[in-house]
Short mmCIF file of C-alpha atoms in Angstrom, two decimals:
data_model
loop_
_atom_site.label_atom_id
_atom_site.label_comp_id
_atom_site.label_asym_id
_atom_site.label_seq_id
_atom_site.Cartn_x
_atom_site.Cartn_y
_atom_site.Cartn_z
CA MET A 1 -4.09 -16.39 23.24
CA ILE A 2 -2.28 -14.64 20.39
CA TYR A 3 -2.09 -16.60 17.14
CA LEU A 4 0.97 -15.62 15.13
CA TYR A 5 1.20 -16.13 11.38
CA ASP A 6 3.67 -15.33 8.58
CA GLY A 7 1.97 -12.18 7.26
CA THR A 8 0.58 -13.77 4.08
CA PRO A 9 -3.14 -14.09 3.25
CA ASP A 10 -2.84 -17.90 3.32
CA GLY A 11 -1.10 -17.71 6.68
CA PHE A 12 -3.89 -15.50 8.00
CA LEU A 13 -6.54 -18.00 6.92
CA CYS A 14 -4.75 -20.79 8.78
CA ALA A 15 -4.43 -18.60 11.88
CA PHE A 16 -8.11 -17.63 11.60
CA LEU A 17 -9.11 -21.29 11.57
CA ALA A 18 -7.05 -21.95 14.69
CA ALA A 19 -8.32 -18.85 16.52
CA TYR A 20 -11.99 -18.81 15.53
CA SER A 21 -13.37 -20.76 18.49
CA ASP A 22 -11.23 -18.84 21.02
CA GLU A 23 -13.38 -15.95 22.30
CA ASN A 24 -10.33 -14.04 23.57
CA ALA A 25 -8.14 -14.69 20.54
CA MET A 26 -5.93 -12.17 18.80
CA VAL A 27 -4.27 -12.74 15.44
CA ALA A 28 -0.96 -11.06 14.63
CA SER A 29 1.74 -11.33 11.98
CA ASP A 30 5.44 -11.92 12.56
CA GLY A 31 7.19 -9.03 14.29
CA PHE A 32 4.24 -8.21 16.55
CA GLN A 33 5.40 -6.95 19.95
CA LEU A 34 3.85 -9.31 22.47
CA PRO A 35 2.38 -7.74 25.64
CA ILE A 36 4.10 -8.78 28.86
CA GLY A 37 2.73 -12.11 30.05
CA ALA A 38 0.82 -12.80 26.85
CA GLU A 39 0.62 -16.34 25.54
CA ALA A 40 1.31 -16.90 21.87
CA VAL A 41 1.33 -19.80 19.47
CA ASN A 42 2.90 -19.89 16.01
CA ILE A 43 0.53 -21.14 13.32
CA ALA A 44 2.13 -22.81 10.32
CA THR A 45 0.87 -21.98 6.85
CA VAL A 46 -0.57 -25.15 5.37
CA GLN A 47 -1.56 -24.56 1.74
CA GLU A 48 -4.23 -27.26 1.61
CA GLN A 49 -5.84 -25.95 4.77
CA ALA A 50 -5.72 -22.35 3.54
CA GLU A 51 -7.42 -23.34 0.27
CA LYS A 52 -10.31 -24.97 2.14
CA VAL A 53 -10.86 -21.88 4.29
CA LYS A 54 -10.57 -19.66 1.21
CA LYS A 55 -13.24 -21.61 -0.65
CA ARG A 56 -15.52 -21.40 2.37
CA PHE A 57 -15.23 -17.62 2.56
CA LEU A 58 -15.67 -17.23 -1.19
CA SER A 59 -18.95 -19.12 -0.86
CA PHE A 60 -20.08 -16.38 1.55
CA ASP A 61 -18.74 -13.46 -0.49
CA LYS A 62 -16.95 -13.63 -3.86
CA ASN A 63 -14.92 -10.54 -2.90
CA ALA A 64 -13.82 -11.84 0.50
CA ILE A 65 -10.23 -12.75 -0.41
CA HIS A 66 -9.68 -9.49 -2.28
CA ALA A 67 -10.85 -7.66 0.84
CA LEU A 68 -8.43 -9.71 2.96
CA GLU A 69 -5.47 -9.03 0.67
CA THR A 70 -6.27 -5.31 0.69
CA ILE A 71 -6.59 -5.07 4.48
CA LEU A 72 -3.29 -6.88 4.98
CA ARG A 73 -1.58 -4.29 2.78
CA SER A 74 -2.57 -1.56 5.22
CA GLY A 75 0.16 0.24 7.11
CA ASP A 76 -2.00 0.29 10.25
CA SER A 77 -0.47 -1.51 13.21
CA ASP A 78 -3.80 -3.21 14.02
CA LYS A 79 -4.55 -4.46 10.50
CA ASP A 80 -4.41 -8.13 11.58
CA GLU A 81 -6.99 -7.57 14.29
CA VAL A 82 -9.17 -5.58 11.87
CA ALA A 83 -9.06 -8.48 9.40
CA PHE A 84 -9.75 -11.07 12.12
CA ARG A 85 -12.82 -9.25 13.50
CA TYR A 86 -14.16 -8.65 10.00
CA PHE A 87 -13.75 -12.27 8.92
CA ARG A 88 -15.21 -13.56 12.16
CA PHE A 89 -18.31 -11.44 11.49
CA LEU A 90 -18.42 -12.68 7.88
CA ALA A 91 -18.20 -16.29 9.11
CA ILE A 92 -21.16 -15.70 11.44
CA LYS A 93 -23.35 -14.02 8.81
CA LYS A 94 -22.36 -16.35 5.94
CA ARG A 95 -23.14 -13.67 3.35
CA PRO A 96 -21.60 -10.37 2.13
CA VAL A 97 -21.33 -7.90 5.00
CA LEU A 98 -19.24 -5.01 3.67
CA GLU A 99 -22.34 -2.81 3.38
CA MET A 100 -23.21 -3.27 7.08
CA LEU A 101 -21.35 -0.16 8.19
CA THR A 102 -23.21 0.11 11.49
CA GLU A 103 -21.08 -2.83 12.65
CA GLU A 104 -17.72 -1.70 14.05
CA ALA A 105 -15.84 -4.69 12.58
CA VAL A 106 -17.17 -3.87 9.11
CA ARG A 107 -16.64 -0.14 9.46
CA ARG A 108 -12.98 -0.59 10.42
CA ALA A 109 -12.38 -3.03 7.56
CA ASP A 110 -14.07 -0.70 5.08
CA ASP A 111 -11.92 2.19 6.29
CA CYS A 112 -8.74 0.13 5.77
CA ILE A 113 -9.79 -0.91 2.27
CA ARG A 114 -10.73 2.63 1.26
CA ARG A 115 -7.46 4.15 2.50
CA VAL A 116 -5.37 1.60 0.60
CA GLY A 117 -7.37 2.24 -2.57
CA PHE A 118 -7.14 6.01 -2.11
CA GLU A 119 -3.37 5.90 -1.78
CA ILE A 120 -3.03 3.80 -4.94
CA HIS A 121 -5.12 6.42 -6.78
CA ARG A 122 -3.01 9.26 -5.35
CA MET A 123 0.30 7.68 -6.23
CA LYS A 124 -0.65 7.27 -9.89
CA GLY A 125 -0.41 11.06 -9.99
CA PHE A 126 2.26 11.76 -7.37
CA ILE A 127 4.98 9.33 -8.48
CA ARG A 128 7.89 11.20 -10.11
CA PHE A 129 10.32 9.30 -12.31
CA PHE A 130 13.93 10.43 -12.80
CA GLU A 131 15.88 9.48 -15.89
CA THR A 132 19.22 7.91 -14.96
CA GLU A 133 22.47 7.97 -16.93
CA SER A 134 21.71 4.43 -18.13
CA GLY A 135 18.40 5.56 -19.62
CA ALA A 136 16.27 3.65 -17.11
CA LEU A 137 13.68 5.52 -15.05
CA TYR A 138 13.73 5.53 -11.24
CA ALA A 139 11.07 6.68 -8.78
CA ALA A 140 11.31 6.59 -5.00
CA PHE A 141 8.37 6.92 -2.63
CA SER A 142 7.40 5.98 0.91
CA PRO A 143 3.73 4.99 0.93
CA ASP A 144 1.70 4.44 4.08
CA ASN A 145 0.52 1.08 2.70
CA ASP A 146 2.22 -1.83 0.93
CA ILE A 147 1.16 -0.98 -2.63
CA VAL A 148 4.26 -0.84 -4.85
CA ASP A 149 3.37 -3.97 -6.86
CA LEU A 150 -0.19 -2.69 -7.39
CA LEU A 151 1.19 0.41 -9.13
CA LEU A 152 3.23 -1.66 -11.57
CA PRO A 153 0.42 -2.44 -14.09
CA HIS A 154 -0.55 1.24 -14.36
CA PHE A 155 2.96 2.48 -15.12
CA ARG A 156 3.80 -0.52 -17.28
CA ALA A 157 0.84 0.44 -19.49
CA ARG A 158 1.88 4.11 -19.50
CA LEU A 159 5.59 3.45 -20.13
CA PRO A 160 5.76 0.15 -22.03
CA HIS A 161 9.01 0.95 -23.86
CA PHE A 162 10.98 2.33 -20.91
CA PRO A 163 12.62 0.21 -18.19
CA PHE A 164 11.78 1.56 -14.76
CA VAL A 165 12.11 0.95 -11.03
CA ILE A 166 9.55 2.09 -8.44
CA HIS A 167 11.29 1.97 -5.07
CA ASP A 168 9.36 1.70 -1.80
CA VAL A 169 12.08 3.06 0.47
CA LYS A 170 10.11 2.36 3.65
CA ARG A 171 9.79 -1.37 2.97
CA LYS A 172 13.10 -1.64 1.08
CA LYS A 173 11.68 -3.26 -2.03
CA ALA A 174 11.02 -2.29 -5.62
CA ALA A 175 8.73 -3.04 -8.53
CA VAL A 176 10.76 -3.44 -11.72
CA TRP A 177 9.82 -3.37 -15.42
CA ASP A 178 12.56 -4.23 -17.96
CA THR A 179 10.27 -3.76 -21.01
CA GLU A 180 9.66 -7.51 -21.17
CA HIS A 181 9.15 -8.73 -17.61
CA SER A 182 7.89 -7.21 -14.37
CA PHE A 183 8.86 -8.42 -10.92
CA LEU A 184 9.39 -7.44 -7.28
CA ALA A 185 12.88 -7.34 -5.79
CA PRO A 186 14.44 -6.33 -2.46
CA LEU A 187 16.19 -2.96 -2.68
CA GLU A 188 17.91 -1.55 0.38
CA LYS A 189 18.99 1.76 -1.13
CA GLY A 190 18.65 3.36 -4.56
CA GLU A 191 21.95 4.88 -5.64
CA ILE A 192 21.38 6.62 -8.97
CA VAL A 193 23.03 9.25 -11.13
CA ILE A 194 20.54 11.33 -13.05
CA SER A 195 21.10 12.18 -16.70
CA ALA A 196 21.90 15.69 -17.92
CA ASP A 197 18.47 15.88 -19.55
CA GLU A 198 16.82 14.91 -16.27
CA ASP A 199 18.63 17.68 -14.42
CA ALA A 200 17.24 20.15 -16.95
CA TRP A 201 13.72 18.73 -16.58
CA GLN A 202 13.88 19.03 -12.80
CA LYS A 203 14.89 22.67 -13.08
CA LEU A 204 11.91 23.17 -15.39
CA TRP A 205 9.59 21.56 -12.81
CA ARG A 206 10.84 23.94 -10.12
CA ARG A 207 10.50 26.98 -12.35
CA TYR A 208 6.97 25.94 -13.30
CA TYR A 209 5.99 25.54 -9.66
CA LYS A 210 7.42 28.97 -8.79
CA SER A 211 5.63 30.58 -11.73
CA VAL A 212 2.17 29.27 -10.80
CA ASN A 213 2.60 29.75 -7.06
CA ILE A 214 1.23 33.07 -5.75
CA PRO A 215 2.84 33.74 -2.32
CA SER A 216 0.15 36.22 -1.31
CA ARG A 217 -2.56 33.61 -1.89
CA GLU A 218 -0.94 30.56 -0.34
CA ARG A 219 -3.34 28.07 1.21
CA LEU A 220 -0.86 25.70 2.83
CA LYS A 221 -3.41 23.80 4.93
CA GLN A 222 -5.62 23.18 1.90
CA MET A 223 -2.64 22.17 -0.26
CA ARG A 224 -1.43 19.66 2.33
CA GLY A 225 -4.90 18.14 2.38
CA TYR A 226 -4.50 17.29 -1.30
CA LEU A 227 -0.76 16.60 -1.18
CA PRO A 228 0.59 15.45 2.21
CA VAL A 229 4.00 16.82 3.19
CA ARG A 230 5.43 13.30 3.48
CA TYR A 231 5.04 12.85 -0.28
CA MET A 232 6.71 16.14 -1.25
CA LYS A 233 10.31 15.11 -0.57
CA PHE A 234 10.15 12.73 -3.56
CA MET A 235 8.80 15.41 -5.96
CA PRO A 236 11.31 17.68 -7.75
CA GLU A 237 8.97 20.67 -7.90
CA PHE A 238 9.23 20.96 -4.11
CA SER A 239 13.02 20.69 -3.99
CA ILE A 240 14.72 23.50 -2.07
CA ARG A 241 17.53 23.68 -4.62
CA SER A 242 17.95 27.06 -6.30
CA ASP A 243 18.19 27.24 -10.09
#
């Protein structure tokens, strides 16, 4: 049986409760492509029920819910199953298990958590803001994981006096700071006009990159290990425009 939930941590906890005693259970969020002939049941998110399950897991491990929230942010297609196997193992052991890396369920969960954290760390350095004609800053990116809101506190602290938008173009949503409030909002497409100053800054970025790049000593494979190609299209220094 496949237990379908709404994609939220509370929804997962309700689905986990329903699926726990089913040895052949799978847990999946909305949008999961059901295998032919598979049986599925939709599990409603009941807040009171979710709170009880949450308290139970927190009694086993104070970091359990943080781990769940992080795993569910993963861009991996099997993240729900990873979370389910990990929490089933945690429920059996009734104590912290994240250090038990010889267990496959733990190892897969740990890998998910580490990759989400690593991408957050990367994006604090790779995000590039453009100044728009209105004076607001805009940055587009397409992360592997659902992390745009987790980047907001970092940039809000760095740019407290500048309104900005960080646009996750893959998930069509944005984190917004208006210098007083921060919030998430749906954003299908970012249509911006950059300021004259910004155009000059982008040209400077490209000139800087050309000046420090030594064609005879290129190490493209090594560079792509530090900076994946999929990130480059949002960075002005890698623009193919000529200046």
